[in-house]
Amino acid sequence: MEAVRQQERAEGKRPRVEAAQPDGGNQLGDFDVLPQDLVVSILAAVSSSADKPADLFSAMLVCKKLGELVMTPQVLKVASAACVSVRAGRWCPAAESFLRRAGDAGNADANFLLGMIEFYCLGRLRQGWSRIKAAVRSGHAEATFAAAVIRFNGTGSTAADDRGPRTAARLFLLAATSGHIGALRDLAFCVSNGVGVPPDPATGRRLTVWANVQELRGRHPEGPERDAALAHVGRTPGCLSTSFGCFAAAPRRLEWAHPANRFLGEWFAARPQAPPPARLRLLCSLPTCGRPETRQLEFRRCTACAVARYCSRACQALHWRMGHRAECIPVHQWLLAAMANQAAAHVDGALAAAAAPANVAGGFP
């Protein structure tokens, strides 16, 4: 080879440039030379801070070994809620398999999302309840609140069984201690009305006040908005004791909802033609909830209008601030308005009949 190069230089030709040869697997970008524990720890950090599933799945496309390490339990267990969130339009067996593997690895968000999907969308009440309970054992506040709502509504238990209300009150307390304001509001309702616990209206009122105070602090950070809210509370101190609250703005779009509730809303919005047994069952009137009734007449009606239905006291309070207070018309007013409209229709009909040409002509010779 060296003789050929010398001859080419003597003839005035450009010397050849040979391609670089691999150096036995130690080139840059080969993950085989890195310790597996180091790669797994890096992938775990990526999954815990991912904003969407694609942030984690894109790492699987780098090489085969990296794709295998992405699906290890150490990586899936710490995946963020956004990383394991699935939209209803992209639900498929592969997405269910991914959530199942993440849940089996101990990911509370995956267990909660899969449990809600199985319980409400797929009709697998027993499997979904098991997944939700697994998330509760992991300390997931939203899953604890969902489990309390299920037990409070008596799903899966008979009317004579009082374990549902007691379990619901205990779960509301557990979620409230984790910082869930909606659970604190429902706990106040249980204590005030003696649902699952001995009735104590004074303690229930204090819990309601504390829920409103926590909501005020969470919604309005330090600044002019909090000062205005505090000034409003000073002028009308009774607003702190109301069950619905009056100063915290509520989300108006489905994108603000929890990923599990957003999935439920999108799922049933895309399936308006439900099977006949489920067609008569209604959704929670809160747009950002998405929970359907698992049996007829499961949800409670609004005591004023008797039209809106809610799965929990927290959803009713949110919907009240979202605009139901302007839409809610008491039943007696609705009946009076209906009677007045009917009477007006009869009067209009009588006047129209009297003014008809035939009747007018009949009165003259």
PDB file of C-alpha atoms in Angstrom, residues 36-221:
ATOM      1  CA  GLN A  36     -25.788  -0.181  33.041  1.00  0.00           C
ATOM      2  CA  ASP A  37     -26.540   1.387  36.430  1.00  0.00           C
ATOM      3  CA  LEU A  38     -25.399   4.773  35.140  1.00  0.00           C
ATOM      4  CA  VAL A  39     -27.637   4.557  32.053  1.00  0.00           C
ATOM      5  CA  VAL A  40     -30.621   3.486  34.153  1.00  0.00           C
ATOM      6  CA  SER A  41     -30.118   6.372  36.581  1.00  0.00           C
ATOM      7  CA  ILE A  42     -29.986   8.845  33.682  1.00  0.00           C
ATOM      8  CA  LEU A  43     -33.143   7.406  32.141  1.00  0.00           C
ATOM      9  CA  ALA A  44     -34.870   7.529  35.535  1.00  0.00           C
ATOM     10  CA  ALA A  45     -34.058  11.235  35.791  1.00  0.00           C
ATOM     11  CA  VAL A  46     -35.443  11.759  32.285  1.00  0.00           C
ATOM     12  CA  SER A  47     -38.681   9.889  33.033  1.00  0.00           C
ATOM     13  CA  SER A  48     -39.263  11.710  36.322  1.00  0.00           C
ATOM     14  CA  SER A  49     -39.018  15.113  34.621  1.00  0.00           C
ATOM     15  CA  ALA A  50     -40.666  14.291  31.287  1.00  0.00           C
ATOM     16  CA  ASP A  51     -43.469  16.590  30.137  1.00  0.00           C
ATOM     17  CA  LYS A  52     -45.028  14.041  27.783  1.00  0.00           C
ATOM     18  CA  PRO A  53     -44.623  10.344  26.921  1.00  0.00           C
ATOM     19  CA  ALA A  54     -42.660  11.207  23.778  1.00  0.00           C
ATOM     20  CA  ASP A  55     -39.820  12.576  25.921  1.00  0.00           C
ATOM     21  CA  LEU A  56     -39.224   9.049  27.228  1.00  0.00           C
ATOM     22  CA  PHE A  57     -40.126   7.052  24.123  1.00  0.00           C
ATOM     23  CA  SER A  58     -37.715   9.034  21.942  1.00  0.00           C
ATOM     24  CA  ALA A  59     -34.871   7.596  24.000  1.00  0.00           C
ATOM     25  CA  MET A  60     -35.956   4.101  22.964  1.00  0.00           C
ATOM     26  CA  LEU A  61     -35.170   4.898  19.327  1.00  0.00           C
ATOM     27  CA  VAL A  62     -31.471   5.559  19.933  1.00  0.00           C
ATOM     28  CA  CYS A  63     -30.397   1.948  20.110  1.00  0.00           C
ATOM     29  CA  LYS A  64     -31.711  -1.459  21.070  1.00  0.00           C
ATOM     30  CA  LYS A  65     -29.966  -1.551  24.423  1.00  0.00           C
ATOM     31  CA  LEU A  66     -31.293   1.856  25.425  1.00  0.00           C
ATOM     32  CA  GLY A  67     -34.788   0.773  24.411  1.00  0.00           C
ATOM     33  CA  GLU A  68     -34.553  -2.224  26.719  1.00  0.00           C
ATOM     34  CA  LEU A  69     -33.346  -0.136  29.654  1.00  0.00           C
ATOM     35  CA  VAL A  70     -36.186   2.395  29.244  1.00  0.00           C
ATOM     36  CA  MET A  71     -38.750  -0.284  30.140  1.00  0.00           C
ATOM     37  CA  THR A  72     -37.002  -1.381  33.332  1.00  0.00           C
ATOM     38  CA  PRO A  73     -39.009  -1.083  36.589  1.00  0.00           C
ATOM     39  CA  GLN A  74     -36.518   1.428  38.004  1.00  0.00           C
ATOM     40  CA  VAL A  75     -37.303   3.853  35.154  1.00  0.00           C
ATOM     41  CA  LEU A  76     -41.069   3.283  34.956  1.00  0.00           C
ATOM     42  CA  LYS A  77     -41.592   3.592  38.708  1.00  0.00           C
ATOM     43  CA  VAL A  78     -40.411   7.218  38.833  1.00  0.00           C
ATOM     44  CA  ALA A  79     -42.056   8.347  35.583  1.00  0.00           C
ATOM     45  CA  SER A  80     -43.887  11.648  36.010  1.00  0.00           C
ATOM     46  CA  ALA A  81     -47.655  12.038  35.731  1.00  0.00           C
ATOM     47  CA  ALA A  82     -47.253  13.793  32.387  1.00  0.00           C
ATOM     48  CA  CYS A  83     -45.024  10.988  31.151  1.00  0.00           C
ATOM     49  CA  VAL A  84     -47.660   8.291  31.759  1.00  0.00           C
ATOM     50  CA  SER A  85     -50.669  10.414  30.726  1.00  0.00           C
ATOM     51  CA  VAL A  86     -52.551   8.992  27.742  1.00  0.00           C
ATOM     52  CA  ARG A  87     -55.173  10.830  25.692  1.00  0.00           C
ATOM     53  CA  ALA A  88     -58.436   9.107  24.874  1.00  0.00           C
ATOM     54  CA  GLY A  89     -57.864   9.497  21.141  1.00  0.00           C
ATOM     55  CA  ARG A  90     -54.609   7.535  21.370  1.00  0.00           C
ATOM     56  CA  TRP A  91     -55.899   4.699  23.545  1.00  0.00           C
ATOM     57  CA  CYS A  92     -54.803   1.328  22.151  1.00  0.00           C
ATOM     58  CA  PRO A  93     -53.540  -2.035  23.447  1.00  0.00           C
ATOM     59  CA  ALA A  94     -49.962  -0.720  23.375  1.00  0.00           C
ATOM     60  CA  ALA A  95     -50.905   2.240  25.608  1.00  0.00           C
ATOM     61  CA  GLU A  96     -52.727  -0.079  28.018  1.00  0.00           C
ATOM     62  CA  SER A  97     -49.701  -2.386  28.117  1.00  0.00           C
ATOM     63  CA  PHE A  98     -47.403   0.543  28.897  1.00  0.00           C
ATOM     64  CA  LEU A  99     -49.629   1.770  31.746  1.00  0.00           C
ATOM     65  CA  ARG A 100     -49.907  -1.772  33.082  1.00  0.00           C
ATOM     66  CA  ARG A 101     -46.117  -2.236  33.117  1.00  0.00           C
ATOM     67  CA  ALA A 102     -45.622   1.157  34.776  1.00  0.00           C
ATOM     68  CA  GLY A 103     -48.292   0.376  37.353  1.00  0.00           C
ATOM     69  CA  ASP A 104     -46.840  -3.040  38.104  1.00  0.00           C
ATOM     70  CA  ALA A 105     -43.488  -1.310  38.647  1.00  0.00           C
ATOM     71  CA  GLY A 106     -45.098   0.793  41.390  1.00  0.00           C
ATOM     72  CA  ASN A 107     -45.926   4.021  39.539  1.00  0.00           C
ATOM     73  CA  ALA A 108     -48.876   5.574  41.418  1.00  0.00           C
ATOM     74  CA  ASP A 109     -49.925   7.891  38.560  1.00  0.00           C
ATOM     75  CA  ALA A 110     -50.065   4.988  36.111  1.00  0.00           C
ATOM     76  CA  ASN A 111     -52.088   2.879  38.537  1.00  0.00           C
ATOM     77  CA  PHE A 112     -54.536   5.719  39.127  1.00  0.00           C
ATOM     78  CA  LEU A 113     -55.025   6.521  35.427  1.00  0.00           C
ATOM     79  CA  LEU A 114     -55.381   2.865  34.436  1.00  0.00           C
ATOM     80  CA  GLY A 115     -57.717   2.235  37.372  1.00  0.00           C
ATOM     81  CA  MET A 116     -60.007   5.130  36.399  1.00  0.00           C
ATOM     82  CA  ILE A 117     -60.059   3.957  32.775  1.00  0.00           C
ATOM     83  CA  GLU A 118     -60.879   0.380  33.732  1.00  0.00           C
ATOM     84  CA  PHE A 119     -63.463   1.381  36.328  1.00  0.00           C
ATOM     85  CA  TYR A 120     -65.409   3.994  34.374  1.00  0.00           C
ATOM     86  CA  CYS A 121     -64.630   3.433  30.670  1.00  0.00           C
ATOM     87  CA  LEU A 122     -64.049  -0.296  30.245  1.00  0.00           C
ATOM     88  CA  GLY A 123     -66.472  -1.507  32.883  1.00  0.00           C
ATOM     89  CA  ARG A 124     -63.879  -3.552  34.773  1.00  0.00           C
ATOM     90  CA  LEU A 125     -64.981  -2.450  38.224  1.00  0.00           C
ATOM     91  CA  ARG A 126     -62.986  -5.006  40.202  1.00  0.00           C
ATOM     92  CA  GLN A 127     -59.720  -4.542  38.277  1.00  0.00           C
ATOM     93  CA  GLY A 128     -60.072  -0.762  38.244  1.00  0.00           C
ATOM     94  CA  TRP A 129     -60.762  -0.630  41.977  1.00  0.00           C
ATOM     95  CA  SER A 130     -57.653  -2.738  42.629  1.00  0.00           C
ATOM     96  CA  ARG A 131     -55.521  -0.309  40.622  1.00  0.00           C
ATOM     97  CA  ILE A 132     -56.973   2.712  42.402  1.00  0.00           C
ATOM     98  CA  LYS A 133     -56.326   1.085  45.795  1.00  0.00           C
ATOM     99  CA  ALA A 134     -52.725   0.432  44.746  1.00  0.00           C
ATOM    100  CA  ALA A 135     -52.325   4.147  44.010  1.00  0.00           C
ATOM    101  CA  VAL A 136     -53.921   4.969  47.378  1.00  0.00           C
ATOM    102  CA  ARG A 137     -51.378   2.782  49.161  1.00  0.00           C
ATOM    103  CA  SER A 138     -48.647   4.762  47.387  1.00  0.00           C
ATOM    104  CA  GLY A 139     -49.957   7.998  48.905  1.00  0.00           C
ATOM    105  CA  HIS A 140     -51.538   9.424  45.738  1.00  0.00           C
ATOM    106  CA  ALA A 141     -53.867  12.215  46.916  1.00  0.00           C
ATOM    107  CA  GLU A 142     -56.018  12.340  43.775  1.00  0.00           C
ATOM    108  CA  ALA A 143     -56.435   8.562  43.804  1.00  0.00           C
ATOM    109  CA  THR A 144     -57.417   8.689  47.462  1.00  0.00           C
ATOM    110  CA  PHE A 145     -60.071  11.295  46.665  1.00  0.00           C
ATOM    111  CA  ALA A 146     -61.370   9.201  43.742  1.00  0.00           C
ATOM    112  CA  ALA A 147     -61.575   6.127  45.969  1.00  0.00           C
ATOM    113  CA  ALA A 148     -63.486   8.147  48.556  1.00  0.00           C
ATOM    114  CA  VAL A 149     -65.954   9.344  45.907  1.00  0.00           C
ATOM    115  CA  ILE A 150     -66.512   5.756  44.742  1.00  0.00           C
ATOM    116  CA  ARG A 151     -67.167   4.553  48.282  1.00  0.00           C
ATOM    117  CA  PHE A 152     -69.305   7.587  49.126  1.00  0.00           C
ATOM    118  CA  ASN A 153     -71.580   6.914  46.146  1.00  0.00           C
ATOM    119  CA  GLY A 154     -71.916   3.290  47.236  1.00  0.00           C
ATOM    120  CA  THR A 155     -70.582   1.725  44.060  1.00  0.00           C
ATOM    121  CA  GLY A 156     -70.156  -2.005  44.476  1.00  0.00           C
ATOM    122  CA  SER A 157     -71.947  -2.221  47.833  1.00  0.00           C
ATOM    123  CA  THR A 158     -75.558  -2.729  48.889  1.00  0.00           C
ATOM    124  CA  ALA A 159     -77.691  -0.039  50.469  1.00  0.00           C
ATOM    125  CA  ALA A 160     -77.725  -1.871  53.820  1.00  0.00           C
ATOM    126  CA  ASP A 161     -73.938  -1.968  53.938  1.00  0.00           C
ATOM    127  CA  ASP A 162     -72.642   0.999  55.943  1.00  0.00           C
ATOM    128  CA  ARG A 163     -68.974   0.233  55.306  1.00  0.00           C
ATOM    129  CA  GLY A 164     -69.077   2.474  52.239  1.00  0.00           C
ATOM    130  CA  PRO A 165     -69.756   5.760  54.099  1.00  0.00           C
ATOM    131  CA  ARG A 166     -67.268   4.939  56.854  1.00  0.00           C
ATOM    132  CA  THR A 167     -64.588   4.058  54.321  1.00  0.00           C
ATOM    133  CA  ALA A 168     -65.410   7.197  52.318  1.00  0.00           C
ATOM    134  CA  ALA A 169     -65.006   9.440  55.365  1.00  0.00           C
ATOM    135  CA  ARG A 170     -61.685   7.806  56.219  1.00  0.00           C
ATOM    136  CA  LEU A 171     -60.418   8.232  52.647  1.00  0.00           C
ATOM    137  CA  PHE A 172     -61.595  11.851  52.536  1.00  0.00           C
ATOM    138  CA  LEU A 173     -59.603  12.453  55.718  1.00  0.00           C
ATOM    139  CA  LEU A 174     -56.531  10.743  54.245  1.00  0.00           C
ATOM    140  CA  ALA A 175     -56.701  12.805  51.047  1.00  0.00           C
ATOM    141  CA  ALA A 176     -57.336  16.020  52.993  1.00  0.00           C
ATOM    142  CA  THR A 177     -54.232  15.471  55.103  1.00  0.00           C
ATOM    143  CA  SER A 178     -52.298  15.152  51.813  1.00  0.00           C
ATOM    144  CA  GLY A 179     -53.468  18.613  50.771  1.00  0.00           C
ATOM    145  CA  HIS A 180     -56.488  17.803  48.571  1.00  0.00           C
ATOM    146  CA  ILE A 181     -58.905  20.725  49.021  1.00  0.00           C
ATOM    147  CA  GLY A 182     -61.837  18.949  47.394  1.00  0.00           C
ATOM    148  CA  ALA A 183     -61.473  16.058  49.828  1.00  0.00           C
ATOM    149  CA  LEU A 184     -61.408  18.534  52.714  1.00  0.00           C
ATOM    150  CA  ARG A 185     -64.656  20.052  51.472  1.00  0.00           C
ATOM    151  CA  ASP A 186     -66.313  16.627  51.196  1.00  0.00           C
ATOM    152  CA  LEU A 187     -65.011  15.693  54.630  1.00  0.00           C
ATOM    153  CA  ALA A 188     -66.681  18.809  56.028  1.00  0.00           C
ATOM    154  CA  PHE A 189     -69.954  17.685  54.418  1.00  0.00           C
ATOM    155  CA  CYS A 190     -69.627  14.207  55.963  1.00  0.00           C
ATOM    156  CA  VAL A 191     -68.909  15.608  59.419  1.00  0.00           C
ATOM    157  CA  SER A 192     -71.707  18.181  59.247  1.00  0.00           C
ATOM    158  CA  ASN A 193     -74.324  15.655  58.122  1.00  0.00           C
ATOM    159  CA  GLY A 194     -73.075  12.583  59.962  1.00  0.00           C
ATOM    160  CA  VAL A 195     -72.209  10.528  56.870  1.00  0.00           C
ATOM    161  CA  GLY A 196     -69.930   7.722  58.024  1.00  0.00           C
ATOM    162  CA  VAL A 197     -68.979   9.635  61.183  1.00  0.00           C
ATOM    163  CA  PRO A 198     -70.905  11.054  64.159  1.00  0.00           C
ATOM    164  CA  PRO A 199     -72.561  14.367  63.219  1.00  0.00           C
ATOM    165  CA  ASP A 200     -70.741  17.479  64.414  1.00  0.00           C
ATOM    166  CA  PRO A 201     -71.975  20.650  62.650  1.00  0.00           C
ATOM    167  CA  ALA A 202     -69.504  22.915  64.476  1.00  0.00           C
ATOM    168  CA  THR A 203     -66.492  20.859  63.349  1.00  0.00           C
ATOM    169  CA  GLY A 204     -67.914  20.617  59.852  1.00  0.00           C
ATOM    170  CA  ARG A 205     -68.212  24.380  59.689  1.00  0.00           C
ATOM    171  CA  ARG A 206     -64.589  24.792  60.814  1.00  0.00           C
ATOM    172  CA  LEU A 207     -63.462  22.324  58.128  1.00  0.00           C
ATOM    173  CA  THR A 208     -65.407  24.274  55.500  1.00  0.00           C
ATOM    174  CA  VAL A 209     -63.769  27.521  56.600  1.00  0.00           C
ATOM    175  CA  TRP A 210     -60.340  25.883  56.481  1.00  0.00           C
ATOM    176  CA  ALA A 211     -61.027  24.531  52.965  1.00  0.00           C
ATOM    177  CA  ASN A 212     -61.930  28.020  51.751  1.00  0.00           C
ATOM    178  CA  VAL A 213     -58.847  29.509  53.402  1.00  0.00           C
ATOM    179  CA  GLN A 214     -56.580  26.893  51.799  1.00  0.00           C
ATOM    180  CA  GLU A 215     -58.210  27.525  48.435  1.00  0.00           C
ATOM    181  CA  LEU A 216     -57.675  31.251  48.810  1.00  0.00           C
ATOM    182  CA  ARG A 217     -53.987  30.741  49.616  1.00  0.00           C
ATOM    183  CA  GLY A 218     -53.466  28.330  46.747  1.00  0.00           C
ATOM    184  CA  ARG A 219     -55.294  30.414  44.172  1.00  0.00           C
ATOM    185  CA  HIS A 220     -53.947  33.837  45.117  1.00  0.00           C
ATOM    186  CA  PRO A 221     -50.218  34.092  45.885  1.00  0.00           C
TER     187      PRO A 221
END
